[in-house]
mmCIF file of N, CA and C in Angstrom:
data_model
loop_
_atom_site.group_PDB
_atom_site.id
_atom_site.type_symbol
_atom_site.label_atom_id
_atom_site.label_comp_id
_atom_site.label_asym_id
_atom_site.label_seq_id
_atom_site.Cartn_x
_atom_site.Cartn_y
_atom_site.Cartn_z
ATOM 1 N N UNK W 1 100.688 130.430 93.253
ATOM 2 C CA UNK W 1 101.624 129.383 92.916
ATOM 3 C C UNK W 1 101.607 128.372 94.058
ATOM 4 N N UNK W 2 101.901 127.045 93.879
ATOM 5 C CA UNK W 2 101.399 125.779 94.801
ATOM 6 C C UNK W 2 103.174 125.344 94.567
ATOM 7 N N UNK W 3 103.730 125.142 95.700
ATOM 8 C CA UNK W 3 104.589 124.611 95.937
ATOM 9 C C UNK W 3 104.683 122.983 97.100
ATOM 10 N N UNK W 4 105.243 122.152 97.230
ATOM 11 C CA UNK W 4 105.204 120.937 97.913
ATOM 12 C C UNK W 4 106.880 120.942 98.507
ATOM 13 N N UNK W 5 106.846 120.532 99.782
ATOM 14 C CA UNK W 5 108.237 120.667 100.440
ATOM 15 C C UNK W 5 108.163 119.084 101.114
ATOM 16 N N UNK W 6 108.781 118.384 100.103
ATOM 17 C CA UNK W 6 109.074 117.065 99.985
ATOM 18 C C UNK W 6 109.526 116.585 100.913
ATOM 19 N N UNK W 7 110.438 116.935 102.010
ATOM 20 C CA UNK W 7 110.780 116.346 103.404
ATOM 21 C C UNK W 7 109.807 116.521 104.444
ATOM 22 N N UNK W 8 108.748 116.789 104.602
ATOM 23 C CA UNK W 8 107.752 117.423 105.178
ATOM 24 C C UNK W 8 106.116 116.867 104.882
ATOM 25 N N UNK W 9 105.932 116.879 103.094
ATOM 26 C CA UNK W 9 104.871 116.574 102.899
ATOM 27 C C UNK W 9 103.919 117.498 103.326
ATOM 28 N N UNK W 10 104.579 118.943 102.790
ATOM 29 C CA UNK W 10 103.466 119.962 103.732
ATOM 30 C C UNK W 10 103.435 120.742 101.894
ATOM 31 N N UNK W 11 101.964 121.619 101.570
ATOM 32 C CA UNK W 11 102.118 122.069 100.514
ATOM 33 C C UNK W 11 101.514 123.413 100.894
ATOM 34 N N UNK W 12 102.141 124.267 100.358
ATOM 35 C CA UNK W 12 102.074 125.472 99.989
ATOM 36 C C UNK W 12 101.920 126.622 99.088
ATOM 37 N N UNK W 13 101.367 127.837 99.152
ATOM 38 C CA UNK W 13 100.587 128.813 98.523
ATOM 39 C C UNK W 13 101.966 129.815 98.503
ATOM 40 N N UNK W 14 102.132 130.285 97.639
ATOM 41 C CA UNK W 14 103.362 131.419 97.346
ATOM 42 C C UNK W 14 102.958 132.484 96.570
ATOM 43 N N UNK W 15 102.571 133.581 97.072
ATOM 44 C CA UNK W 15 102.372 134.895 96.404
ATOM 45 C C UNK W 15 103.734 135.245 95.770
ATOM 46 N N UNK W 16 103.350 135.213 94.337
ATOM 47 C CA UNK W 16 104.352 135.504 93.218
ATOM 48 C C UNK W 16 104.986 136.808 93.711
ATOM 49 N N UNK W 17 104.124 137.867 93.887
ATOM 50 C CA UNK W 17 104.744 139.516 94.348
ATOM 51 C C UNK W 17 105.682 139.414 95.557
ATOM 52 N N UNK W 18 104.844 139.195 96.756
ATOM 53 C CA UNK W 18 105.865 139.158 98.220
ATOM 54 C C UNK W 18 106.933 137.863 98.154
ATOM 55 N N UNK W 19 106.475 136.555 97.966
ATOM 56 C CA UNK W 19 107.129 135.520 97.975
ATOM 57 C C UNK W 19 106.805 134.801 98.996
ATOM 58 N N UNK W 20 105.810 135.684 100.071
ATOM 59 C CA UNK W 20 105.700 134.720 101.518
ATOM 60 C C UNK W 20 104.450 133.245 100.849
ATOM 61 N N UNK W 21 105.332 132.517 101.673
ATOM 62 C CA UNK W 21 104.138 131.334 101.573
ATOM 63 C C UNK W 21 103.607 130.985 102.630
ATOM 64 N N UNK W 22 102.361 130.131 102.792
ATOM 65 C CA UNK W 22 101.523 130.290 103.896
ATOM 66 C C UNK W 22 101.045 128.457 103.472
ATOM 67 N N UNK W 23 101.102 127.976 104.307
ATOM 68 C CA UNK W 23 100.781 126.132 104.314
ATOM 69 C C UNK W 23 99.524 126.241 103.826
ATOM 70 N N UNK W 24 98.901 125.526 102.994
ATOM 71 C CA UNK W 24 97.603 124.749 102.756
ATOM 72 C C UNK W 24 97.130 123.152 103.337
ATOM 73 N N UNK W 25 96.007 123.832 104.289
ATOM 74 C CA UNK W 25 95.571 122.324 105.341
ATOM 75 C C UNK W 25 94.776 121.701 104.196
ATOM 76 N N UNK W 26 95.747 120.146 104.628
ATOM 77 C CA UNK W 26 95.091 119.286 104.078
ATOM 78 C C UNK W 26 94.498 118.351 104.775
ATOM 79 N N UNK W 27 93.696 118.516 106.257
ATOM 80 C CA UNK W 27 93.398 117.791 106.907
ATOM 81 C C UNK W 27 94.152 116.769 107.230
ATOM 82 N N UNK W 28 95.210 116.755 107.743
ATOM 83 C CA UNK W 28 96.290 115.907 108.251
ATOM 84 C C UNK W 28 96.778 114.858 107.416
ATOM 85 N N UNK W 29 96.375 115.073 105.562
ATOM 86 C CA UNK W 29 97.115 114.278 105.126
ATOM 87 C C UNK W 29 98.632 114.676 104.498
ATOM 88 N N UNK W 30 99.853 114.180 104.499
ATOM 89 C CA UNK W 30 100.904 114.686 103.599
ATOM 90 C C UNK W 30 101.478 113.999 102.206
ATOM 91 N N UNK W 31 102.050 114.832 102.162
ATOM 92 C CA UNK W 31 102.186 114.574 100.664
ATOM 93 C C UNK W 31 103.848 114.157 100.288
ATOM 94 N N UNK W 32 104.757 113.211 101.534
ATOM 95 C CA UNK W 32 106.382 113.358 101.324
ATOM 96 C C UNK W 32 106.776 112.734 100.209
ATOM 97 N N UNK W 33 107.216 112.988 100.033
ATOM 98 C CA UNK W 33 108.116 113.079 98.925
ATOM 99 C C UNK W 33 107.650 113.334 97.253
ATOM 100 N N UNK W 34 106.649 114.454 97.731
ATOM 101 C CA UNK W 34 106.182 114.980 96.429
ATOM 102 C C UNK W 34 107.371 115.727 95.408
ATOM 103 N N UNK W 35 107.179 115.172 94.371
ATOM 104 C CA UNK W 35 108.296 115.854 93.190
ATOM 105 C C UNK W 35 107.544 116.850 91.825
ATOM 106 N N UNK W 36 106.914 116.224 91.238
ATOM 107 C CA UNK W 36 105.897 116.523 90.290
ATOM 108 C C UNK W 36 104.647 117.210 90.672
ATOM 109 N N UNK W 37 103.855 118.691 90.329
ATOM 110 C CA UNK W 37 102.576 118.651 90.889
ATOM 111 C C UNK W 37 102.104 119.040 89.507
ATOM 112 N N UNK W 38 101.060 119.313 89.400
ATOM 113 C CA UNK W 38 100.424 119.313 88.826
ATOM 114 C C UNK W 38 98.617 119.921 88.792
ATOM 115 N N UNK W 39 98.149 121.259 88.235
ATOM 116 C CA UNK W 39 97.077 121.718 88.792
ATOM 117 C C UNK W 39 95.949 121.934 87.707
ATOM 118 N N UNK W 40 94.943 121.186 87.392
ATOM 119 C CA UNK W 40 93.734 121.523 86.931
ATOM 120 C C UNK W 40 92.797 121.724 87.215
ATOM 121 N N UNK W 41 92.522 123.079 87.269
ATOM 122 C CA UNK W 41 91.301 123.336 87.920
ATOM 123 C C UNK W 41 91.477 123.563 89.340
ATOM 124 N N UNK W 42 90.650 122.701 90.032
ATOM 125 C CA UNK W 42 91.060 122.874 91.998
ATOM 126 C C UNK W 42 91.387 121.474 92.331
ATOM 127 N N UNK W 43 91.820 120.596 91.096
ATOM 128 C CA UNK W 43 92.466 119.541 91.549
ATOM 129 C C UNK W 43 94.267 119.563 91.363
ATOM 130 N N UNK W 44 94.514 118.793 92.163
ATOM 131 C CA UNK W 44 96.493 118.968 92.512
ATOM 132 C C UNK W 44 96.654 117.406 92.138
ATOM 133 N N UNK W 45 97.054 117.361 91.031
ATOM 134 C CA UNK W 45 97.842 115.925 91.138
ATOM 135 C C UNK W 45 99.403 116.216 91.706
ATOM 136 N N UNK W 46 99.650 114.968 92.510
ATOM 137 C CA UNK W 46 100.786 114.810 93.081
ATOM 138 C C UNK W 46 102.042 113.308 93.144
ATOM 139 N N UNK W 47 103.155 114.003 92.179
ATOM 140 C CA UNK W 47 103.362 112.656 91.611
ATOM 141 C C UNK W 47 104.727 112.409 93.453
ATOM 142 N N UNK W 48 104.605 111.401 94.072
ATOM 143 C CA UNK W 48 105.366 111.147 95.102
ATOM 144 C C UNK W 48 106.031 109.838 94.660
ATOM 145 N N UNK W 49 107.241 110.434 93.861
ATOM 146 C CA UNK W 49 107.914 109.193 92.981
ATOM 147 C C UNK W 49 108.886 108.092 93.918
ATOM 148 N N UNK W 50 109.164 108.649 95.547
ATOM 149 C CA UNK W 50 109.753 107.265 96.614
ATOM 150 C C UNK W 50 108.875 106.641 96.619
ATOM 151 N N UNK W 51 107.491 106.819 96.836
ATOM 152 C CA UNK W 51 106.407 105.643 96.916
ATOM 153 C C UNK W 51 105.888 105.354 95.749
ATOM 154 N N UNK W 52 106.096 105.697 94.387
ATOM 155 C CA UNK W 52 105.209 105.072 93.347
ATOM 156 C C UNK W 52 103.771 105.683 93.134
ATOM 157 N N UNK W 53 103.373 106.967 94.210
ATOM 158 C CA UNK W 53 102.609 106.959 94.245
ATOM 159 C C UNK W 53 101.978 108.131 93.656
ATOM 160 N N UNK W 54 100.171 108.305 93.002
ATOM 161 C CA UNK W 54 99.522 109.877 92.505
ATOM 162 C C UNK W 54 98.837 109.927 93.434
ATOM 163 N N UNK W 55 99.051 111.301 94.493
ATOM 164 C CA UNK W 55 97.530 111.640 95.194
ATOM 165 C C UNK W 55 97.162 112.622 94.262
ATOM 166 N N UNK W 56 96.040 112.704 94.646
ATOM 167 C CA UNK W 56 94.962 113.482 94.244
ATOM 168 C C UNK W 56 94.474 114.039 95.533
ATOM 169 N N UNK W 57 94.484 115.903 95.173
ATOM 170 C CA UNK W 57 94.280 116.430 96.399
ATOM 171 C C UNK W 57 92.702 117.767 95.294
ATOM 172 N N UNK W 58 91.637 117.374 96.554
ATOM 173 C CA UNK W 58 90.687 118.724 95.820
ATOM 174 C C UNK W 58 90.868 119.903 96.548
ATOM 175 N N UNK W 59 91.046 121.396 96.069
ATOM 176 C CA UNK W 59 90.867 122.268 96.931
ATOM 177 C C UNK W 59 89.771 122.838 97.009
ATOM 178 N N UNK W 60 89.865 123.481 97.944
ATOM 179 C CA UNK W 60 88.877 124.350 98.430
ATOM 180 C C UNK W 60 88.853 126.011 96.728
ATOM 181 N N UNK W 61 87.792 126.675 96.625
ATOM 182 C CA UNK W 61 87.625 127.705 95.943
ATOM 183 C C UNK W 61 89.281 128.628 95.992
ATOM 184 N N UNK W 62 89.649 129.082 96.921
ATOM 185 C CA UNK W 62 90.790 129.816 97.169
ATOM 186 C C UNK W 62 92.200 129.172 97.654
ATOM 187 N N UNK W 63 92.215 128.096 97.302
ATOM 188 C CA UNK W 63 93.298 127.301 97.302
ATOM 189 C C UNK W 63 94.129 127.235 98.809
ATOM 190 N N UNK W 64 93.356 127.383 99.866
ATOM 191 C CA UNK W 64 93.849 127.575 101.430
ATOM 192 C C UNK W 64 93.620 125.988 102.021
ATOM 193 N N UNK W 65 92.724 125.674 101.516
ATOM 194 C CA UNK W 65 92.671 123.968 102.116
ATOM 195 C C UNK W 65 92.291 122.905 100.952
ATOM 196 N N UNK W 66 92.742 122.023 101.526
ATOM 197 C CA UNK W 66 92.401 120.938 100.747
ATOM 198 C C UNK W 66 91.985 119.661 100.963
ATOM 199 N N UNK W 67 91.366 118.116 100.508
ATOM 200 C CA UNK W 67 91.675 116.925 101.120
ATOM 201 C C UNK W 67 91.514 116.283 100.182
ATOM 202 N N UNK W 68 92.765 115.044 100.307
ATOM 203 C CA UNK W 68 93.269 114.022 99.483
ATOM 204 C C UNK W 68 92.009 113.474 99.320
ATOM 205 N N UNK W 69 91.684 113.188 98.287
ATOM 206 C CA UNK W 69 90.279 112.226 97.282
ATOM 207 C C UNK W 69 91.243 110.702 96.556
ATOM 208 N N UNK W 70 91.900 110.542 96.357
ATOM 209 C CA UNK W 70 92.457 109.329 95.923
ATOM 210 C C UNK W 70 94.075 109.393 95.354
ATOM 211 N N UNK W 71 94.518 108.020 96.154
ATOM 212 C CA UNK W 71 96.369 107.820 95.533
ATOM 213 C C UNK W 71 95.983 106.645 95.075
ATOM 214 N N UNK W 72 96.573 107.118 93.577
ATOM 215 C CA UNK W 72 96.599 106.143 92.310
ATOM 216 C C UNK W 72 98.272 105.699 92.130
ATOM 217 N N UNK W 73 98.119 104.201 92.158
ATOM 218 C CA UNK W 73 99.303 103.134 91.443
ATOM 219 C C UNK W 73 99.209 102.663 90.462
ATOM 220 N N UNK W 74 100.162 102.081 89.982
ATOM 221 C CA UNK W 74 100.208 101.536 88.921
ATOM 222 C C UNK W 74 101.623 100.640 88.808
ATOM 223 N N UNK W 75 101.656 99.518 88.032
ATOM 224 C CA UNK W 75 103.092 98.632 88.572
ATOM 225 C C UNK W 75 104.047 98.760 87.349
ATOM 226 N N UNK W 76 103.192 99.533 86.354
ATOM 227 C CA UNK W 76 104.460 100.186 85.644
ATOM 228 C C UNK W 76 105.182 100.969 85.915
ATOM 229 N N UNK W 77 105.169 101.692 87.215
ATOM 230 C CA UNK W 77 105.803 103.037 87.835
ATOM 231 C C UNK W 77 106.989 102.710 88.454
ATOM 232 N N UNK W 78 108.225 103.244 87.985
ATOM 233 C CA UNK W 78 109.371 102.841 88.002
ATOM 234 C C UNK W 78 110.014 104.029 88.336
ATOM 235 N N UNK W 79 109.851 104.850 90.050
ATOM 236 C CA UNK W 79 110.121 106.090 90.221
ATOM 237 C C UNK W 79 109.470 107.411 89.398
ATOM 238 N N UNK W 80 108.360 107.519 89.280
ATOM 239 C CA UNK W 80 107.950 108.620 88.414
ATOM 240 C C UNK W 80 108.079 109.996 89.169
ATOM 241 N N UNK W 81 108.341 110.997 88.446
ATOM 242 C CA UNK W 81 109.024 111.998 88.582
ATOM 243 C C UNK W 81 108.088 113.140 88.666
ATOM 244 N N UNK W 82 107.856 113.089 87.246
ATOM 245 C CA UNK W 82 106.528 114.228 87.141
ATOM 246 C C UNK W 82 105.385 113.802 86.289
ATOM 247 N N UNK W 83 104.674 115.048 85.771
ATOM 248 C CA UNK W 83 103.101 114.639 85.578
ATOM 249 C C UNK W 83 103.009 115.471 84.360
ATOM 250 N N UNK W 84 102.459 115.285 83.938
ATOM 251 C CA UNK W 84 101.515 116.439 82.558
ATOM 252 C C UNK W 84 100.600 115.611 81.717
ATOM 253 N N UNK W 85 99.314 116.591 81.909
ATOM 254 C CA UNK W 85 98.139 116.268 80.544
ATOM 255 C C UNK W 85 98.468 116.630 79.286
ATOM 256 N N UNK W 86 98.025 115.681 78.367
ATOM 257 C CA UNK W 86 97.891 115.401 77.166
ATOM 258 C C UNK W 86 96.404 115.366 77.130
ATOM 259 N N UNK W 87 95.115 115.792 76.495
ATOM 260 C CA UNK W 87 93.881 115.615 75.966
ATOM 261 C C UNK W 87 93.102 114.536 77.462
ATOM 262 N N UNK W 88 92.576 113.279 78.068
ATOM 263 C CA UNK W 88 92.423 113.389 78.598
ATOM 264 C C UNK W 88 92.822 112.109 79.772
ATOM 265 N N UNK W 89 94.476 112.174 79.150
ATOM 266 C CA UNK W 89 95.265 111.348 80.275
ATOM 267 C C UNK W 89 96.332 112.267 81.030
ATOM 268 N N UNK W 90 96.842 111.631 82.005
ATOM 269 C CA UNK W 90 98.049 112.237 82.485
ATOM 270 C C UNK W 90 99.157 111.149 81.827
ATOM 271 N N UNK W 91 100.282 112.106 81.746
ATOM 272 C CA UNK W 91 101.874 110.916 81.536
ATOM 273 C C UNK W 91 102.490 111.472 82.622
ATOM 274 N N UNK W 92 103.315 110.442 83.284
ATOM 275 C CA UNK W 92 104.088 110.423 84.405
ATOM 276 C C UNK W 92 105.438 109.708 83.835
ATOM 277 N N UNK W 93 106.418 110.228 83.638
ATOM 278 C CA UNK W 93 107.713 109.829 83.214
ATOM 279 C C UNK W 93 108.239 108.725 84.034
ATOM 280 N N UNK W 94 109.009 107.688 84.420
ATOM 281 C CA UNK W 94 109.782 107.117 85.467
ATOM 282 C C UNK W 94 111.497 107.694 85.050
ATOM 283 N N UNK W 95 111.690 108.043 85.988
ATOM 284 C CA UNK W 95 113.194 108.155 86.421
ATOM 285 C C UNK W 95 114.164 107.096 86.576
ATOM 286 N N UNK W 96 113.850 105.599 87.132
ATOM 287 C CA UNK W 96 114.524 104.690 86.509
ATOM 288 C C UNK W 96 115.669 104.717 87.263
ATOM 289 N N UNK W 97 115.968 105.309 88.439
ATOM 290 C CA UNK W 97 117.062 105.278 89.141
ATOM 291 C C UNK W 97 117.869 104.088 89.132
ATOM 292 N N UNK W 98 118.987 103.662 88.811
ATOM 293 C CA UNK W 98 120.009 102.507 89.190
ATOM 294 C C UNK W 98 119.571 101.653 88.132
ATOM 295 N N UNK W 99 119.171 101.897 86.925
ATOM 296 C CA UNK W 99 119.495 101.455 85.553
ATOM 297 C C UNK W 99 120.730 101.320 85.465
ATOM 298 N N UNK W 100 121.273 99.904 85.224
ATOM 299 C CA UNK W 100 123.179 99.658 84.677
ATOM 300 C C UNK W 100 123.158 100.868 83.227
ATOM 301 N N UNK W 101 122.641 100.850 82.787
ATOM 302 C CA UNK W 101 122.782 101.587 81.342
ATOM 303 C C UNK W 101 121.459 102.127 80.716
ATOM 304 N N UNK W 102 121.936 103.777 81.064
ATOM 305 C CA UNK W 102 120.648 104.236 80.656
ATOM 306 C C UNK W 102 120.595 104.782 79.256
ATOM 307 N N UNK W 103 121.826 104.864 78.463
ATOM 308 C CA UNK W 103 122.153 104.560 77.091
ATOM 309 C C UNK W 103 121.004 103.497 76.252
ATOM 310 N N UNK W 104 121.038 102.497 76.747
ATOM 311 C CA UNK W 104 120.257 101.100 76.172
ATOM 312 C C UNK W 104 119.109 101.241 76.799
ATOM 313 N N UNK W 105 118.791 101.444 78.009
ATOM 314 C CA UNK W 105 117.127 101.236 78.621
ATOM 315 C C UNK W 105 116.262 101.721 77.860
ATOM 316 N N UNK W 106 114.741 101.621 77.862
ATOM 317 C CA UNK W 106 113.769 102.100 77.098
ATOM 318 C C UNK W 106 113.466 102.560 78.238
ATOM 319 N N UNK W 107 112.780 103.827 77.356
ATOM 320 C CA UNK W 107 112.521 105.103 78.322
ATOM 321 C C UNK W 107 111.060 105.256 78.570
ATOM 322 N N UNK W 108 110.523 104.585 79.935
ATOM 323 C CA UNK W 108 108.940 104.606 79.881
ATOM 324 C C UNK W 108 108.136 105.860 80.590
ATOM 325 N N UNK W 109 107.190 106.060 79.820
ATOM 326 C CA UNK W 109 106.229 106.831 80.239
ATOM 327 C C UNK W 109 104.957 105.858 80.691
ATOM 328 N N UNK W 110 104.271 105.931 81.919
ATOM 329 C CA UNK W 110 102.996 105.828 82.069
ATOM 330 C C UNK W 110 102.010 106.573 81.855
ATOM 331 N N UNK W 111 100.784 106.065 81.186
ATOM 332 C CA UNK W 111 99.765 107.022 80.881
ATOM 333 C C UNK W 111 98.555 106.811 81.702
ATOM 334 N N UNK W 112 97.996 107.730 82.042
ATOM 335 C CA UNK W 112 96.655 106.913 82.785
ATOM 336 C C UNK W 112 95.857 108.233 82.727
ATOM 337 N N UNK W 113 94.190 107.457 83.009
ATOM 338 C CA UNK W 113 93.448 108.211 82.273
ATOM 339 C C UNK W 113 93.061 109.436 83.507
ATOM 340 N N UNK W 114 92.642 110.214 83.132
ATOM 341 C CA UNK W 114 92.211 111.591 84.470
ATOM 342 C C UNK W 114 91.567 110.903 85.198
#
């Protein structure tokens, strides 16, 4: 299990049985204010919705290291939260913080392609 500790920008490996977790080096990049992750394969999408921003982290075979390959924007991103595939895009929700009325707002999803 891959966990992200958002004040920190440090991500981590959690054995489901013991519970201990153990950091995964990402060659000195972080990941703050990760909210959303997301794992296919040995890639980690990482939705870091204070900055607007997707890294993309590849791991290593055994999930102990890793290094960021690309942070994707987009200017429809309006705080996005989290992530999930659909066939062969991701949607990233926006959260929309400090909407006067979130009754009336339209509720956007960004889509973008893998």
């Amino acid at each position: 299990m891959l966990v992200a500790q958002s004040n920190t920008g440090q991500l981590h490996r959690v054995d489901p049985t013991s519970g201990i977790a153990t950091q995964v080096h990402l060659g000195g990049a972080t990941l703050v204010g990760a909210d959303g992750i997301l794992l296919i394969g040995r890639t980690l999408y990482v939705v870091q919705g204070g900055t607007n921003v997707l890294s993309v982290v590849r791991l290593n075979a055994t999930g102990t290291t890793g290094r960021l390959v690309e942070q994707r924007t987009d200017p429809r991103f309006d705080l996005p939260t989290s992530v999930a595939r659909f066939g062969d895009r991701l949607y990233l929700p926006n959260a929309r913080v400090g909407i006067p009325s979130p009754e009336t707002a339209p509720y956007d999803i960004v889509a973008l392609p893998l």
